[in-house]
Coordinates of C-alpha atoms and ligand atoms in Angstrom, one line a residue:
M1 CA -87.2 14.0 37.7
D2 CA -86.2 17.6 37.3
L3 CA -82.5 17.1 36.5
Q4 CA -81.6 20.8 36.5
E5 CA -82.7 21.0 40.1
F6 CA -80.5 18.4 41.7
L7 CA -77.8 17.1 39.2
H8 CA -74.4 17.9 40.6
M9 CA -71.0 16.4 40.7
N10 CA -69.9 15.1 44.2
E11 CA -69.2 18.1 46.4
G12 CA -66.2 19.0 48.6
D13 CA -62.6 17.9 48.3
G14 CA -62.8 14.5 50.0
E15 CA -62.0 11.1 48.8
L16 CA -65.2 10.7 46.8
S17 CA -65.5 14.3 45.6
Y18 CA -65.5 15.3 41.9
S19 CA -62.7 17.7 42.5
Q20 CA -60.4 14.9 43.6
N21 CA -61.6 12.4 40.9
S22 CA -61.9 14.4 37.7
F23 CA -58.5 13.3 36.3
V24 CA -60.1 12.1 33.0
Q25 CA -61.8 15.4 32.4
K26 CA -58.5 17.1 33.1
G27 CA -56.7 14.9 30.6
V28 CA -59.3 15.8 28.0
S29 CA -59.0 19.5 28.7
L30 CA -55.2 19.2 28.2
M31 CA -55.8 17.7 24.8
G32 CA -57.9 20.7 23.9
Q33 CA -55.4 23.2 25.2
P34 CA -53.7 24.0 21.9
M35 CA -57.1 25.0 20.4
L36 CA -57.9 27.1 23.5
E37 CA -54.6 28.9 23.2
S38 CA -55.1 29.6 19.5
A39 CA -58.7 30.8 20.0
I40 CA -57.8 33.3 22.7
Q41 CA -54.8 34.6 20.7
S42 CA -57.0 35.0 17.6
I43 CA -59.6 36.8 19.6
I44 CA -57.0 39.3 21.0
T45 CA -55.7 39.9 17.5
E46 CA -59.3 40.5 16.1
V47 CA -60.6 42.7 18.8
K48 CA -57.8 45.1 17.7
S49 CA -58.6 48.0 20.0
P50 CA -56.6 47.6 23.2
S51 CA -58.1 48.1 26.6
K52 CA -61.3 46.2 25.7
V53 CA -62.7 43.8 28.3
I54 CA -62.4 40.1 27.2
K55 CA -65.4 38.1 28.3
V56 CA -65.1 34.4 28.7
A57 CA -67.7 31.8 29.9
D58 CA -66.9 28.3 31.2
M59 CA -70.1 26.4 30.7
G60 CA -70.7 23.5 33.0
C61 CA -67.5 24.5 34.8
G62 CA -68.0 22.1 37.7
V63 CA -65.2 22.3 40.3
G64 CA -61.6 21.0 40.4
P65 CA -58.6 21.3 38.1
V66 CA -60.4 22.1 34.9
P67 CA -62.0 25.5 35.7
L68 CA -58.7 26.5 37.4
A69 CA -56.8 25.6 34.3
V70 CA -59.2 27.5 32.1
V71 CA -58.8 30.7 34.1
S72 CA -55.0 30.4 34.1
L73 CA -54.8 29.7 30.4
V74 CA -57.0 32.6 29.5
I75 CA -55.0 35.0 31.5
Q76 CA -51.6 33.6 30.2
N77 CA -52.7 33.7 26.6
V78 CA -54.1 37.2 26.8
Q79 CA -50.9 38.3 28.3
K80 CA -48.7 36.5 25.7
K81 CA -50.6 38.0 22.8
C82 CA -50.6 41.5 24.1
K83 CA -46.8 41.2 24.5
E84 CA -46.5 40.0 21.0
L85 CA -48.6 42.9 19.7
K86 CA -46.5 45.3 21.8
W87 CA -49.5 46.8 23.6
E88 CA -48.5 48.9 26.5
E89 CA -49.4 47.6 29.9
N90 CA -52.2 50.1 30.4
E91 CA -53.6 49.0 27.0
M92 CA -53.9 45.4 28.1
P93 CA -57.5 44.2 28.2
E94 CA -59.1 43.2 31.4
I95 CA -60.8 39.9 31.6
I96 CA -64.1 38.6 33.0
V97 CA -64.6 34.9 33.4
F98 CA -68.2 33.8 34.0
L99 CA -68.3 30.4 35.7
N100 CA -71.6 28.7 34.8
D101 CA -73.1 25.5 36.1
L102 CA -76.4 24.3 37.6
P103 CA -77.2 26.0 40.9
S104 CA -76.3 22.9 42.9
N105 CA -72.7 23.0 41.7
D106 CA -70.1 23.4 44.6
F107 CA -69.4 27.1 43.7
N108 CA -68.1 27.7 47.2
L109 CA -65.2 25.3 46.9
L110 CA -64.6 26.4 43.4
F111 CA -64.1 30.0 44.5
K112 CA -61.9 29.0 47.5
E113 CA -59.6 27.2 45.1
L114 CA -59.6 29.9 42.5
L115 CA -58.8 32.7 44.9
K116 CA -55.6 30.9 45.9
M117 CA -54.3 31.3 42.4
E118 CA -51.2 33.6 42.0
L119 CA -52.3 34.7 38.6
L120 CA -55.4 36.3 40.0
K121 CA -53.4 38.6 42.3
R122 CA -52.9 42.1 41.0
K123 CA -49.4 42.2 39.5
D124 CA -47.6 44.3 36.9
G125 CA -47.7 42.9 33.4
V126 CA -50.6 40.4 34.3
P127 CA -54.0 41.3 32.9
L128 CA -56.6 41.8 35.6
C129 CA -59.2 39.0 35.7
Y130 CA -62.6 39.2 37.4
L131 CA -64.5 36.1 38.2
M132 CA -68.3 35.9 38.3
T133 CA -70.8 33.0 38.7
T134 CA -73.7 32.5 36.3
P135 CA -75.8 29.7 37.7
G136 CA -78.4 28.2 35.5
S137 CA -78.9 25.8 32.6
Y138 CA -76.9 26.5 29.4
Y139 CA -79.8 25.1 27.5
G140 CA -81.3 28.6 28.0
R141 CA -80.1 32.2 27.7
L142 CA -77.6 33.2 30.4
F143 CA -76.1 36.4 29.0
P144 CA -77.1 39.6 27.2
K145 CA -76.6 39.7 23.4
N146 CA -73.1 39.9 21.8
V147 CA -71.1 40.0 25.0
L148 CA -69.0 36.8 25.0
H149 CA -65.7 36.5 23.2
F150 CA -65.0 32.9 24.1
V151 CA -67.1 30.0 25.4
H152 CA -65.5 26.9 26.9
A153 CA -67.4 23.7 27.7
N154 CA -65.4 20.7 28.8
Y155 CA -67.1 17.4 29.2
S156 CA -70.5 19.0 29.9
L157 CA -72.6 19.0 26.7
H158 CA -73.0 15.2 26.6
W159 CA -75.3 15.7 29.6
L160 CA -78.8 16.0 28.3
S161 CA -81.4 18.4 29.6
Q162 CA -83.6 15.5 30.5
A163 CA -83.9 11.8 29.9
P164 CA -85.5 11.4 26.4
P165 CA -89.3 11.4 26.6
G166 CA -89.4 8.9 23.7
L167 CA -88.3 6.2 26.1
Y168 CA -91.9 5.8 27.3
S169 CA -94.9 4.4 25.5
E170 CA -98.0 6.5 25.0
E171 CA -99.4 4.8 28.1
G172 CA -96.4 6.0 30.0
M173 CA -94.7 2.6 30.3
P174 CA -90.9 2.4 30.1
I175 CA -89.7 0.8 26.8
N176 CA -86.0 0.3 27.8
K177 CA -86.7 -2.2 30.6
G178 CA -83.7 -3.6 32.5
N179 CA -81.4 -1.0 31.0
I180 CA -80.2 2.5 32.0
Y181 CA -79.0 3.6 28.6
I182 CA -78.8 2.2 25.0
S183 CA -77.7 -1.4 25.1
K184 CA -77.6 -4.6 23.0
T185 CA -81.1 -5.6 24.4
S186 CA -82.7 -2.2 23.8
P187 CA -85.4 -1.8 21.2
K188 CA -84.1 0.2 18.1
I189 CA -86.3 3.2 19.1
V190 CA -84.1 3.8 22.2
A191 CA -81.0 4.9 20.3
K192 CA -83.3 7.2 18.1
A193 CA -84.9 8.7 21.2
Y194 CA -81.4 9.5 22.7
L195 CA -80.1 11.0 19.5
A196 CA -83.3 13.1 19.1
Q197 CA -82.8 14.6 22.6
F198 CA -79.2 15.3 22.0
Q199 CA -80.0 17.0 18.7
Q200 CA -82.6 19.1 20.4
D201 CA -80.4 20.1 23.3
L202 CA -77.2 20.9 21.3
T203 CA -79.3 22.9 18.8
K204 CA -80.7 24.9 21.7
F205 CA -77.3 25.5 23.2
L206 CA -76.0 26.7 19.8
K207 CA -79.0 29.0 19.3
C208 CA -78.6 30.6 22.8
R209 CA -74.9 31.1 22.4
S210 CA -75.3 32.5 18.9
E211 CA -77.2 35.4 20.5
E212 CA -74.6 35.9 23.3
V213 CA -71.3 35.4 21.4
Y214 CA -70.0 38.4 19.5
S215 CA -69.6 38.3 15.7
K216 CA -66.1 36.7 15.7
G217 CA -66.2 34.9 19.0
R218 CA -65.1 31.3 19.4
M219 CA -66.4 28.3 21.3
L220 CA -64.3 25.3 22.4
L221 CA -66.5 22.3 23.2
T222 CA -65.3 18.8 24.3
F223 CA -67.6 15.8 24.4
R224 CA -67.3 12.3 25.7
G225 CA -68.4 10.6 22.5
R226 CA -68.3 7.2 20.9
P227 CA -65.7 5.7 18.6
V228 CA -66.1 6.1 14.8
S229 CA -66.4 2.4 14.3
S230 CA -69.2 2.0 16.9
D231 CA -72.8 0.9 16.2
A232 CA -75.0 3.8 17.3
S233 CA -78.0 1.5 18.0
T234 CA -76.1 -0.6 20.6
W235 CA -73.0 1.3 21.8
Q236 CA -72.8 2.2 25.5
P237 CA -70.0 3.5 27.6
W238 CA -68.5 0.8 29.8
E239 CA -69.2 2.7 33.0
L240 CA -72.9 2.7 32.3
Q241 CA -72.8 -1.0 31.2
I242 CA -71.2 -1.9 34.6
L243 CA -73.4 0.4 36.6
A244 CA -76.5 -1.3 35.0
L245 CA -75.0 -4.7 36.0
A246 CA -74.5 -3.6 39.5
I247 CA -78.1 -2.2 39.8
T248 CA -79.4 -5.5 38.3
H249 CA -77.5 -7.4 40.9
L250 CA -79.1 -5.4 43.7
V251 CA -82.5 -6.0 42.0
S252 CA -81.8 -9.8 42.2
Q253 CA -81.0 -9.4 45.9
G254 CA -84.3 -7.7 46.5
L255 CA -82.6 -4.5 47.5
I256 CA -83.9 -2.4 44.6
N257 CA -87.3 -2.7 43.1
E258 CA -87.2 -3.8 39.4
S259 CA -89.6 -1.0 38.4
K260 CA -87.1 1.5 39.7
L261 CA -84.5 0.1 37.3
D262 CA -86.9 0.2 34.4
A263 CA -87.7 3.8 35.1
F264 CA -84.1 5.0 35.3
D265 CA -82.6 6.4 32.1
F266 CA -79.2 8.0 32.2
P267 CA -79.4 11.6 30.8
Y268 CA -76.2 11.3 28.7
Y269 CA -75.6 10.8 25.0
G270 CA -72.4 9.5 23.5
A271 CA -72.4 11.3 20.1
S272 CA -70.2 10.6 17.1
K273 CA -68.0 13.3 15.5
D274 CA -70.3 13.2 12.4
E275 CA -73.5 13.7 14.5
I276 CA -71.9 16.7 16.3
E277 CA -70.7 18.3 13.0
S278 CA -74.0 17.8 11.3
I279 CA -75.9 19.5 14.2
V280 CA -73.5 22.4 14.1
Q281 CA -73.9 22.7 10.3
E282 CA -77.7 22.4 10.4
E283 CA -78.0 25.1 13.1
G284 CA -75.8 27.3 11.1
S285 CA -74.7 30.0 13.5
F286 CA -71.1 28.7 13.9
K287 CA -68.4 27.6 11.5
I288 CA -66.2 24.6 12.4
E289 CA -62.6 25.9 12.7
N290 CA -61.0 22.7 14.0
V291 CA -62.1 19.3 15.1
N292 CA -60.2 16.5 16.7
T293 CA -61.0 13.0 18.1
T294 CA -58.9 11.5 20.9
A295 CA -59.0 8.4 23.0
Q296 CA -57.8 8.0 26.6
H297 CA -57.3 4.8 28.6
V298 CA -58.6 5.6 32.1
A299 CA -56.1 5.1 34.9
H300 CA -54.0 2.9 32.6
E301 CA -50.8 3.7 34.5
M302 CA -52.1 1.3 37.3
E303 CA -51.0 -2.3 36.7
D304 CA -53.0 -3.8 39.6
N305 CA -56.6 -4.4 38.4
V306 CA -58.0 -4.2 41.9
E307 CA -56.5 -0.8 42.6
R308 CA -57.4 0.4 39.1
A309 CA -61.0 -0.7 39.6
K310 CA -61.2 1.2 42.9
I311 CA -59.9 4.4 41.2
I312 CA -62.4 4.0 38.3
S313 CA -65.2 3.3 40.7
K314 CA -64.5 6.6 42.6
F315 CA -64.2 8.5 39.3
T316 CA -67.6 7.1 38.2
R317 CA -69.2 7.7 41.6
S318 CA -68.1 11.3 41.5
F319 CA -70.3 12.1 38.6
T320 CA -73.2 9.6 38.9
E321 CA -73.9 9.5 42.7
S322 CA -76.3 12.5 42.7
L323 CA -78.6 10.8 40.2
I324 CA -78.2 7.3 41.7
S325 CA -79.0 8.3 45.3
R326 CA -81.9 10.5 44.2
H327 CA -83.5 7.7 42.2
F328 CA -82.6 4.5 44.1
G329 CA -82.2 5.9 47.6
E330 CA -79.2 6.8 49.7
D331 CA -79.3 3.4 51.5
V332 CA -78.2 1.4 48.4
V333 CA -75.4 3.7 47.3
E334 CA -72.6 2.2 49.2
L335 CA -73.4 -1.4 48.2
L336 CA -74.0 -0.4 44.6
Y337 CA -70.5 1.1 44.2
Q338 CA -68.9 -1.8 46.0
K339 CA -70.5 -4.1 43.4
F340 CA -69.5 -1.7 40.7
T341 CA -65.8 -2.0 41.9
Q342 CA -66.0 -5.8 41.9
L343 CA -67.5 -5.9 38.4
M344 CA -65.1 -3.3 37.1
C345 CA -62.2 -5.5 38.3
E346 CA -63.6 -8.5 36.5
H347 CA -64.1 -6.3 33.4
L348 CA -60.4 -5.2 33.5
S349 CA -59.2 -8.8 34.3
N350 CA -61.0 -10.0 31.1
G351 CA -58.9 -7.6 29.1
E352 CA -61.9 -5.4 28.3
S353 CA -61.5 -1.7 27.4
A354 CA -61.7 1.2 29.8
E355 CA -61.3 3.9 27.1
H356 CA -62.9 7.3 26.7
H357 CA -63.4 8.6 23.2
N358 CA -63.5 12.4 23.0
I359 CA -64.6 14.9 20.4
I360 CA -62.9 18.3 20.7
I361 CA -64.4 21.0 18.4
L362 CA -63.5 24.7 17.9
L363 CA -66.3 26.9 16.5
K364 CA -66.3 30.4 15.2
R365 CA -69.4 32.6 15.2
S366 CA -70.3 33.0 11.5
Ligands
SAM1 C1 -68.4 16.1 34.0 S1 -68.7 17.7 34.6 C2 -67.5 18.7 33.8 C3 -67.0 19.8 34.7 C4 -65.8 20.6 34.2 N1 -66.1 21.3 33.0 C5 -64.7 19.6 34.0 O1 -64.2 19.4 32.9 O2 -64.2 19.1 35.0 C6 -70.2 18.2 33.8 C7 -70.7 19.5 34.4 O3 -71.8 20.0 33.6 C8 -72.8 20.5 34.4 N2 -74.1 20.5 33.7 C9 -74.8 19.5 33.2 N3 -75.9 20.0 32.6 C10 -75.9 21.3 32.7 C11 -76.7 22.4 32.2 N4 -77.9 22.1 31.6 N5 -76.4 23.6 32.5 C12 -75.2 23.9 33.1 N6 -74.3 23.0 33.6 C13 -74.7 21.7 33.4 C14 -72.8 19.5 35.6 O4 -73.4 20.1 36.7 C15 -71.3 19.3 35.8 O5 -70.7 20.2 36.7

């Protein structure tokens, strides 16, 4: 399937929408906030000449609280640094934020939300900020050479450009039968195929951005990764493990054809910090300024497992539904996520983890 054509987070602002259910992504972006602030402030110091236009891109911006926070933080930090540098108000740089995502992202809602922001209204002492959309895949060129000062990508680069082709034999037969990602029952070659696709994609991303980011520009990238102690050949995120169990259940009920399950490979890779660092170093265009790993228990404030499972199910549905309904058909979606909620509740009741491991990395163009 051509992922770029139809992958999207759930649209709108209803109960099952991405914008109402991206609390995990918001939490991760908050963890990266100090690095974002230091990057913007360093950029303002380094561009030296006042009145320049600062160009920022949010790659895989999606919709909801994160792109809103990115726009506000950029404006606030440009303003703060200009004050510190005692630049006159008429010397304050103007800002352009390019909001990038695949064409099926809900850009209409994003702009409706953004245009309500007070900071975007013309006011004395606040730098003027212009917003633009740049639809398209960040695994290709999106901007002219040397234009960007800062690139931000929160929780987007663990999405692969495609399911790894190495998951099929030469005869075109699926080799990861019964699974939707790397699992304990996967042949060893499966983890290798996923890593190879991730290496290829991240390298392409870095190469494209190395053309577009100016000589001292920065990039702040956050990934949903895997814990340091994990075994790369078997580790899978708990959501995908439970999603696979729910699909298997529907197969056993005769509601999904087994061959459909065998042919579904989730286009995600949970990288380790070392894997990301070594890809950056090998590609060579960016230097690592800072890197941090964090962990986050999803919806841990909820004591009732039934309620917590419902929240986690809506969260998971908000970013997986477009792929699931496209591959398995819209008619099974409701049942599938009902089963997911039940299995999630059992998972939590057994004391199993619902943790996200994140890698936050700040890069400088070298
Ligand atoms: C989990 S969402 C993160 C959205 C937002 N950055 C946030 O933190 O809430 C991942 C986003 O990456 C986008 N995405 C995935 N692959 C992409 C690609 N190749 N090019 C551009 N955007 C992509 C998805 O459409 C989605 O909006």
